[in-house]
Structure formats: structure tokens, C-alpha cells
Amino acid sequence: MKKILSLILVAIFAFNINVKADEGMWFLAFINKNYSQMKAMGFKLSPKDIYDINHSSMKDAVVALDYGSCTAELVSPYGLLLTNHHCGYDEIQQHSSVEHDYLTDGFWAKTRAEELPNPGKTVTFLVRMEDVSDQINALLRDDMTEDEREMTIKKVSEKIKADAIGDTHYEAQVRSFFNGNNFYLFVLETYKDVRLVGAPPSSIGKFGSDTDNWMWPRHTGDFSMFRVYTGPDGKPAEYSADNVPLKPKYFFPVSIKGVKENDFAMVMGYPGSTDRYSTSWGVEQTINNENDIRIKVRGAKQEIIKKYMDKSDKTRIQYSSKYYQSTNYYKYSIGQNQALDKLKVTKDKKAIEKELTKWIESDKENREAKYGETLDLIKKAYTDLETFDKVENYLNESVFGGAEIFMSGYRLSRLYALLEQGEQATIDEYSKKLKESAQDFFKNYDSNIDKEVFVALMEMYKKDVPKEYYPTFFETVDKDFGGDMKKYADKLYSSSIIVDKQKAEAFLANPKKEALDNDMGYQISMSFVQIYRDLYGKTKPFHDNLSKGTRKFVAAWIEMQNEKNPDKLYYPDANSTIRLTYGKVGGYKVGNKIFDYTTDLKGVMDKEDPKNEEFIVSPKLKELYNKKDYGKYADNGRMVVCFTTNNDITGGNSGSPVLNGNGELIGIAFDGNWEAMSGDIAFDPELQKCINVDIRYVLFIIDKYAGATNLVDEMTVVRE
Ligand code: ARG
């Protein structure tokens, strides 16, 4: 029965060619709906080559790297992975020291034995997915409260997941889509032994750094390599010297044929989050609260950290990963605000809302009854939430994302609860875990820097946030320290066990509740945690209204569109589930200015600036350039570095495979462009591009620059 129904739906959708080609993050399992259009654009394979649960297919070569943060793809029968340099940055940094500075010099394992383990790093495969909307929606009623609704969804989801997992080692998720209107089940498999295999020096992998970040034209060799290992039985296993390379179900052949304008291109990966169904009020809140606060707070924090990084190599290595993580979305927020303004996104959203209002009002009986309250609910929720949102963003950015003392304090709260009423064995086991993570933490921590960040951001918090959200220690600062945050910080950082490696280790060796009761660092962290909890309680009803409003908004909007054009396809917002976006290779135009779709090594040389750390070119790369020693990777004598496509990607897609019409790897996606930084909220079909490193540059660097021919030999390189 069900099958026939879905076949009818496929037939209806199959003739749909009205969708804009480039926009859309589609589900792999339902890609047959887009197939005729993909084929017309140059896709040569079939939907089953993309997603098939009975045979190997492309989905088996695409993984979430540290689920929710990046994407990677398999490129050899021995579990070899390609991803971005910025997705491996943490590991490259963790393995670096002043003596072995892999950030500066790069790293290449010439044998498997040299590959470096990374406890905690994971890759996750999609086993299968399924639409479970009918099962769940059948139990939901419009008169339920949001709590009742959530509980019902949760209960049935647990059952669906348990049935899906059975007695396997798989995990399952039931996620909601289209703002709570649809539900899909995902069955996943996660591997836990992922070793670092290779990374170019930052002067290649991060060439252009913050100046070029989020920009085109770009000249970054943004790639790194890992390998997935399994237990001897081929199943996921924690790191062990006995583990063996994964034998993947599928891996991508690599094409060095090169890209031409209008070539078909598709990207598969794990886009993190978009807000394409956001309303005008949502856009305003993003601009004024989220972005403005992030820009202000991170700007202050980064200035302090950079000052120390520039002074010492040790600090540079210690802080580089944290620093660039912060600057990435700092610059994103600046760009997003500019683009939202320039592309008049709020105005477009208002027009949509006006159209929808008219549509609803024109049918009092049905639509008005069903959707009448929709926009008012949303508008009122945003008004109700305004101050709270501001405080929440300050808590996120200047407290738990500010000085690290706060997150470190918060991480001890579970131990505190155990000390209050846990069993000794549990306490011991948990403190042992904390001791291990403390090792990693202190390796990259300098309490002097943290103290300076603390003072700057707490002064800012005090100035910008209403008094009722002050933590209790602000009173102490005023009463006992004459209002001097710095003096308070001196006391705090010299006494707290949280910010001192020796004291922390001594505490964790024999943890006592009293030690935390008397610790200033722990106490102030918990006072902010309390503020957070209070805020959550107070805002819950408003957030509920917002969820309800946006759920109805999306349902109403799609219903209205369907009346106009029943063939149109819709894709849900990104939420770290695997998607496919297809389109073409090509550049863009802003006014009279043409942005070509490729960049090359000559462009790298043009940007070279030995006095600016962001634009250093290594002697070896220069030598290859001068000799034009590009081997088989040249494009008519030219070494192409990056290219653009009109694929629809966002954060989380980093490291995603860019594939041609034959399903061969032609590049690795790594960024978006400045002119369309509003893309997560509104896709701009003229301006929005996906920035990719050309696979030929990747192979050239591995082969000619690093001489790691062992790695190229593992891959299947094709030319046609
Ligand atoms: N903008 C890229 C992304 O979010 C990250 C690029 C990393 N480079 C850098 N300079 N921070 O995926």
C-alpha cells in the first residue's frame, strides 16, 4: 500500500522542473523527486547510486566528522578520509609543540604507524533514514500544549528508535523538520578511532587566514587527511594499537579532469543550521541581539588573546585553535549583518508575511481558524523575549563563551552533585575522567590571559546587562574590592583550584565537596548557571509560543505555495542531518565586477606578503611555482587552487565532497562568500556561492609538495 502511494508521489514530483536549481538542501533518500532536474543539468548516475540501503552507494562514503561540526569523505579502500584543514585544526594543534610545530610545518604520516590517534574524534555514517511523520502526527492534536506535544513526540520517538536499533550497535535519532511539522528517523553508525594522516602547513591550509575568510577570490588549500580504524572484527572500537583500517562500503574516485563553467556539481554533507523560514522579527533579533552582541564581546576577547599570541610561540600554538574558532563566527556575524541590510532581507520577509496574512484572511472559515493566530504569536513572542534574548546572548558570549573559568567551573557541577550523594566508586571513576580532560585543557590554557579576558568581559556585562541579571559576586566586587573588577580577579585567579593545574590535579586526586564550597571560581560559575536556569524558566512560555507560531507559519506558507504551484518541492532547514545540494560550477557578478569561478597558484604569489603571517608562501611552494612543476595536476599549464559552485551549503558542510556528474570527487567545499553572508536566512540565487578547494590542488600538495605519494597511491585517480 504504502509503496504504491509513494510511487504516485514520485510520478507527480518527477515532472517538476520549476525549482530553482541551486537552492535547496535535499534528503538523499528522497532524491528521486529531484532526479529529472539533476539529470537535465548533467548528473549521469541514478538516485540509487546516491542512496541505497541494500547495496553500497555514495552515502556510504560521506561521514559526519565529530557529529554536528564538519563533514568528511572516504577516498580509499583503507578508510582514508579527506576533510578541511580547519576541520582538523584542533588535532593538528593538539599534536603541535614548539619543537614539532605541525601548524607551521604541516604533518605527513609516511607509514600507518606514524598516524596520530585523537581520542574523542568520531566519524558517523548514515545507515538509513525513514519518514515517520505519519506515525507521529497521528498522535498530535492542535489543542495540545507545547509540553504535551513534546512529551508525546518524545515517547513515540523512543519506541521508533528502539525498534530501529534492535540488537545492533547503531544509534538512532528522530528529528523534526519544517519547524515541527515533519519527522524523520535516522539510523547511524559511529566509529571512534580516527587518526591524523596528513595536513599541509598553515601557509597553505589556512592561506589568507582571517583576512580572506568568508571571501572570494580565495587561495586556500583547506584540506587535511584522517584515517578511520576499526576493531579487528571491522566494528567500531575505541583506539587500540590492534585496530585496523576501515574497509568502507564505498569510497569516491577522484577526477583530475578539471572543472569548467556550468559543469554539474553536487555536494553531500552535514549542514548544521539554517533559518530560511525566519520571519522579519526573527531577522531583527538576529541582527540586533545575536550578531551585535557577538561582535562586541568577541572583538574585545580576541584583541586580548591575539596580543599574547603575537608575543610568544608557545601561546600562539596554545591558543590558535580557540582563537580562530572565535574569529570565524565573529567575522560571519559582521558579514551577515551587512548582507542582511544590503540585500534588504527584512523587507522581503515582511512582504512574505503580508502575502500570507492576506491569504489567511481571505478564508475566514478554514484558514483563519487554522492559522489566524500565527503571525501574532510570533510577533508577540519576539517582543516578549527581547530583553531575555539580550541577556542570553551575553551569557553565551561573555560568560560561558568568555573567560574559560566559567565553563571549567560548570564542568565540575556533576562531580559536585556526586560528592553530595554519590557512591565512592562513581566519584572515583568520574574524577578520573575529569583528570584526563584537565590534562588536555591545561595544555592550552594560560590563566593570565584568562584573567584579562575575565576582567574585560565582566566589566562589559556589568555595563550592558540589566541589574536583575547580575551574579551575586558583583556585590562582593563593589563591597569588598571598591568596585575594582581587576582586584577581584587577582584574588579569584590566585585562589581558585579551577585555573591552576597543580591545584586542580590535587583536588581531583581526592575531591571533597568543601573544596568546591569554598572555591571562588566554582561559586561564581554556579551563580551564572543559576541566572541561566532562571532565564530558561521565565522564557519557556514565550519560547513555546514561538515554536507554535513558527510551526504554523511554515505549514501555512507551504499550503499557500502549494495552491499556487502544486509541483514545487520544499526542503527543510539544515539541522546537522545529511543533505545533498546540486547545481553548477560558476562565478558571479556584482555590478560590473565579475568574479571568475577559479583561482590559481599565480594568485597565491600575487597575494604573497612575507611580512604578514597570513600571506606567507613557503619556499618549497614557490619553487614548484617557478618551475611550473605541476605534474598531471596542471590545467593547461595553470595550477587551479579553488573554484566556486552555486551549491547551497552552510557551516557543518565544511569538508564536504564536491562531485561531478559521474559522482567523482572534484573538490572539497570549505566556505561561502562575503556578498551573500545572509545566506543562512535567505538564499540569494545571484550571489550565493560555495567555495571549494580543487582536488587537483589537494593532490598536487600531497604528491609534489609533501612527497606523500603513498597517500595518492591509495586513491583511485581518474582523468575522464
Ligand atoms: N569560514 C569557514 C567555515 O566556517 C572557516 C574557514 C577557516 N579559516 C579561518 N581563517 N578561520 O567553514
XYZ file of C-alpha atoms and ligand atoms in Angstrom, residues 70 84 86-87 205-214 218 220 222 324-325 327-329 332 614 650-654 670-672, ligand 1:
44
model
C 32.170 19.006 9.945
C 39.181 20.595 5.542
C 40.080 23.890 9.508
C 38.193 20.714 10.460
C 45.859 25.067 4.560
C 44.973 28.424 6.061
C 46.480 30.775 3.480
C 44.775 34.164 3.751
C 43.578 33.298 7.260
C 41.102 35.772 8.755
C 41.596 38.402 6.069
C 40.379 36.049 3.345
C 37.961 34.040 5.487
C 34.375 34.179 4.127
C 40.270 32.614 -2.328
C 43.460 28.353 0.454
C 41.926 23.990 3.028
C 40.269 31.051 15.091
C 37.139 29.329 16.267
C 37.118 34.832 14.868
C 35.304 32.621 12.344
C 31.796 33.398 13.579
C 30.454 35.759 9.987
C 48.525 35.412 6.893
C 26.365 26.166 5.374
C 28.528 25.560 8.453
C 28.845 21.814 9.049
C 29.277 21.253 5.324
C 32.938 22.088 5.766
C 35.028 24.895 2.654
C 33.385 28.303 2.712
C 30.834 30.834 1.496
N 34.596 30.185 7.190
C 34.955 28.813 7.216
C 33.850 27.970 7.794
O 33.121 28.388 8.637
C 36.133 28.554 8.075
C 37.388 28.912 7.463
C 38.509 28.728 8.439
N 39.508 29.757 8.193
C 39.741 30.775 9.008
N 40.545 31.719 8.625
N 39.177 30.881 10.201
O 33.709 26.828 7.448
